[in-house]
Coordinates of N, CA and C in Angstrom, one line a residue:
M4 N 28.7 -5.5 13.4 CA 28.2 -4.5 12.4 C 26.7 -4.3 12.6
T5 N 26.3 -3.1 12.6 CA 24.9 -2.7 12.8 C 24.3 -2.2 11.5
F6 N 23.2 -2.7 11.1 CA 22.5 -2.3 9.9 C 21.4 -1.3 10.3
V7 N 21.3 -0.3 9.5 CA 20.2 0.7 9.7 C 19.3 0.6 8.6
R8 N 18.0 0.5 8.8 CA 17.0 0.4 7.7 C 16.7 1.8 7.3
I9 N 17.0 2.1 6.0 CA 16.8 3.4 5.4 C 15.3 3.5 5.0
K10 N 14.7 4.6 5.3 CA 13.3 4.8 4.9 C 13.1 4.5 3.4
G11 N 12.2 3.6 3.1 CA 12.0 3.3 1.7 C 12.5 1.9 1.4
M12 N 13.4 1.4 2.3 CA 14.0 0.1 2.0 C 12.8 -0.9 2.2
G13 N 12.8 -1.9 1.4 CA 11.8 -3.0 1.5 C 10.6 -2.7 0.6
R14 N 10.5 -1.5 0.1 CA 9.3 -1.1 -0.7 C 9.1 -2.0 -1.9
A15 N 10.2 -2.3 -2.6 CA 10.1 -3.2 -3.8 C 9.7 -4.6 -3.3
G16 N 10.2 -5.0 -2.2 CA 9.9 -6.3 -1.7 C 8.4 -6.4 -1.3
K17 N 7.9 -5.4 -0.6 CA 6.5 -5.4 -0.2 C 5.6 -5.4 -1.4
V18 N 6.0 -4.6 -2.4 CA 5.2 -4.6 -3.6 C 5.2 -5.9 -4.3
L19 N 6.4 -6.4 -4.4 CA 6.6 -7.7 -5.1 C 5.7 -8.8 -4.5
K20 N 5.8 -8.9 -3.2 CA 5.0 -9.9 -2.4 C 3.5 -9.7 -2.7
T21 N 3.0 -8.5 -2.6 CA 1.6 -8.2 -2.9 C 1.2 -8.6 -4.3
V22 N 2.0 -8.2 -5.3 CA 1.7 -8.5 -6.6 C 1.7 -10.0 -6.9
M23 N 2.7 -10.7 -6.4 CA 2.8 -12.2 -6.5 C 1.5 -12.9 -5.9
E24 N 1.1 -12.4 -4.8 CA 0.0 -13.0 -4.1 C -1.3 -12.7 -4.9
N25 N -1.4 -11.4 -5.3 CA -2.6 -11.0 -6.1 C -2.8 -11.7 -7.4
H26 N -1.7 -12.1 -8.0 CA -1.8 -12.7 -9.3 C -1.4 -14.2 -9.4
G27 N -1.2 -14.8 -8.2 CA -0.9 -16.2 -8.1 C 0.4 -16.6 -8.8
I28 N 1.4 -15.8 -8.7 CA 2.7 -16.0 -9.3 C 3.6 -16.6 -8.2
S29 N 4.2 -17.7 -8.4 CA 5.1 -18.4 -7.4 C 6.5 -17.8 -7.5
Q30 N 7.2 -17.9 -6.4 CA 8.6 -17.5 -6.4 C 9.4 -18.3 -7.5
G31 N 9.1 -19.6 -7.6 CA 9.8 -20.4 -8.5 C 9.5 -20.0 -9.9
R32 N 8.3 -19.7 -10.3 CA 8.0 -19.3 -11.6 C 8.7 -18.0 -12.0
L33 N 8.6 -17.0 -11.1 CA 9.3 -15.7 -11.4 C 10.8 -15.9 -11.5
A34 N 11.4 -16.7 -10.6 CA 12.8 -17.0 -10.7 C 13.2 -17.7 -12.0
A35 N 12.4 -18.6 -12.4 CA 12.7 -19.3 -13.7 C 12.7 -18.4 -14.9
V36 N 11.7 -17.5 -14.9 CA 11.6 -16.5 -16.0 C 12.8 -15.6 -16.0
M37 N 13.3 -15.2 -14.8 CA 14.4 -14.3 -14.6 C 15.7 -15.0 -14.8
G38 N 15.7 -16.4 -14.7 CA 17.0 -17.1 -14.8 C 17.8 -17.0 -13.6
I39 N 17.2 -16.9 -12.4 CA 17.9 -16.8 -11.2 C 17.3 -17.9 -10.2
G40 N 17.9 -18.0 -9.0 CA 17.4 -18.9 -8.0 C 16.2 -18.3 -7.3
A41 N 15.3 -19.2 -6.9 CA 14.1 -18.8 -6.1 C 14.5 -18.1 -4.8
S42 N 15.7 -18.5 -4.3 CA 16.1 -17.9 -3.0 C 16.2 -16.3 -3.1
N43 N 16.6 -15.9 -4.3 CA 16.7 -14.4 -4.5 C 15.3 -13.8 -4.4
I44 N 14.3 -14.4 -5.0 CA 12.9 -13.9 -5.0 C 12.5 -13.9 -3.5
Y45 N 12.7 -15.0 -2.8 CA 12.4 -15.1 -1.4 C 12.9 -13.9 -0.6
R46 N 14.2 -13.7 -0.8 CA 14.9 -12.6 0.0 C 14.3 -11.2 -0.3
W47 N 13.9 -11.0 -1.6 CA 13.3 -9.7 -1.9 C 11.9 -9.6 -1.4
A48 N 11.1 -10.6 -1.6 CA 9.7 -10.6 -1.2 C 9.5 -10.6 0.3
N49 N 10.5 -11.1 1.1 CA 10.5 -11.1 2.5 C 11.3 -10.0 3.2
E50 N 11.8 -9.1 2.3 CA 12.5 -7.9 2.8 C 13.8 -8.2 3.5
V51 N 14.4 -9.3 3.1 CA 15.7 -9.7 3.7 C 16.8 -8.9 3.0
R52 N 16.5 -8.6 1.7 CA 17.5 -7.8 0.9 C 16.6 -7.1 -0.2
D53 N 17.1 -5.9 -0.5 CA 16.4 -5.1 -1.5 C 17.0 -5.3 -2.9
P54 N 16.2 -5.5 -3.9 CA 16.7 -5.6 -5.2 C 17.3 -4.3 -5.7
S55 N 18.3 -4.3 -6.6 CA 18.9 -3.1 -7.1 C 17.9 -2.5 -8.1
S56 N 18.2 -1.3 -8.5 CA 17.3 -0.6 -9.5 C 17.3 -1.4 -10.8
E57 N 18.4 -2.0 -11.2 CA 18.5 -2.8 -12.4 C 17.6 -4.1 -12.3
T58 N 17.6 -4.6 -11.1 CA 16.9 -5.8 -10.8 C 15.4 -5.5 -10.8
V59 N 15.0 -4.3 -10.3 CA 13.6 -3.9 -10.4 C 13.1 -3.9 -11.8
V60 N 13.9 -3.4 -12.7 CA 13.6 -3.4 -14.1 C 13.4 -4.8 -14.6
S61 N 14.3 -5.7 -14.2 CA 14.2 -7.1 -14.6 C 13.0 -7.8 -14.1
L62 N 12.6 -7.4 -12.8 CA 11.4 -8.0 -12.2 C 10.2 -7.6 -13.1
I63 N 10.1 -6.3 -13.4 CA 9.0 -5.8 -14.2 C 8.9 -6.5 -15.6
K64 N 10.0 -6.7 -16.2 CA 10.1 -7.4 -17.5 C 9.6 -8.9 -17.3
A65 N 10.1 -9.5 -16.3 CA 9.7 -10.9 -16.0 C 8.2 -11.0 -15.7
L66 N 7.7 -10.1 -14.9 CA 6.3 -10.1 -14.6 C 5.4 -9.9 -15.8
K67 N 5.9 -9.0 -16.7 CA 5.2 -8.8 -17.9 C 5.1 -10.0 -18.8
Q68 N 6.2 -10.8 -18.8 CA 6.1 -12.1 -19.6 C 5.1 -13.1 -19.0
I69 N 5.1 -13.1 -17.7 CA 4.2 -14.0 -17.0 C 2.7 -13.5 -17.1
Q70 N 2.5 -12.3 -16.7 CA 1.2 -11.7 -16.7 C 1.3 -10.2 -16.7
P71 N 1.0 -9.6 -17.9 CA 1.2 -8.1 -18.0 C 0.5 -7.3 -17.0
E72 N -0.7 -7.8 -16.5 CA -1.4 -7.0 -15.4 C -0.6 -7.0 -14.2
A73 N 0.2 -8.0 -13.9 CA 1.0 -8.0 -12.7 C 2.1 -7.0 -12.8
A74 N 2.7 -6.9 -14.0 CA 3.7 -5.9 -14.2 C 3.2 -4.5 -14.0
D75 N 2.0 -4.3 -14.6 CA 1.3 -2.9 -14.4 C 1.1 -2.6 -13.0
E76 N 0.6 -3.6 -12.2 CA 0.3 -3.4 -10.8 C 1.6 -3.1 -10.0
F77 N 2.6 -3.8 -10.3 CA 3.9 -3.6 -9.7 C 4.4 -2.1 -9.9
K78 N 4.4 -1.7 -11.2 CA 4.8 -0.3 -11.5 C 3.9 0.7 -10.8
A79 N 2.6 0.5 -10.8 CA 1.7 1.5 -10.1 C 2.0 1.5 -8.6
L80 N 2.1 0.4 -8.0 CA 2.3 0.4 -6.5 C 3.7 0.9 -6.2
Y81 N 4.7 0.5 -6.9 CA 6.1 0.9 -6.6 C 6.3 2.4 -6.8
L82 N 5.7 2.9 -7.8 CA 5.9 4.4 -8.1 C 4.8 5.3 -7.6
K83 N 3.9 4.8 -6.8 CA 2.7 5.6 -6.5 C 3.1 6.9 -5.7
D84 N 4.1 6.9 -5.0 CA 4.5 8.2 -4.3 C 5.1 9.2 -5.2
L85 N 5.5 8.8 -6.4 CA 6.2 9.7 -7.3 C 5.2 10.4 -8.3
R86 N 3.9 10.0 -8.2 CA 2.9 10.6 -9.1 C 2.8 12.1 -8.7
G87 N 2.6 12.9 -9.7 CA 2.4 14.3 -9.5 C 3.7 15.1 -9.3
L88 N 4.9 14.4 -9.4 CA 6.1 15.2 -9.3 C 6.5 15.8 -10.6

C-alpha cells in the first residue's frame, strides 16, 4: 500500500510541536490533560499521524487548560492561511 501525503497534512502536528516547544509543554502533560496516551501526542507532533478535526478542538481545549497563551498561539498558527477569507 502506498500513502500519498496530501498538501496540508501535518500542519496540525507542526503547529503543535512549535507551540509545545515555545511554551515548555511536555507530551506527557498534554496527554494527561487530554486523558490519552503520550504516544498519540508524539505521533501528531512528529507528523506520523494527523489528528482529526475533533481532536484539534480537544487539543486547543487542553492547551487552554495548561496555558491559555499556548492555545491562542495554536489557533493563530493553525488558522493563519484562513485569515481574510
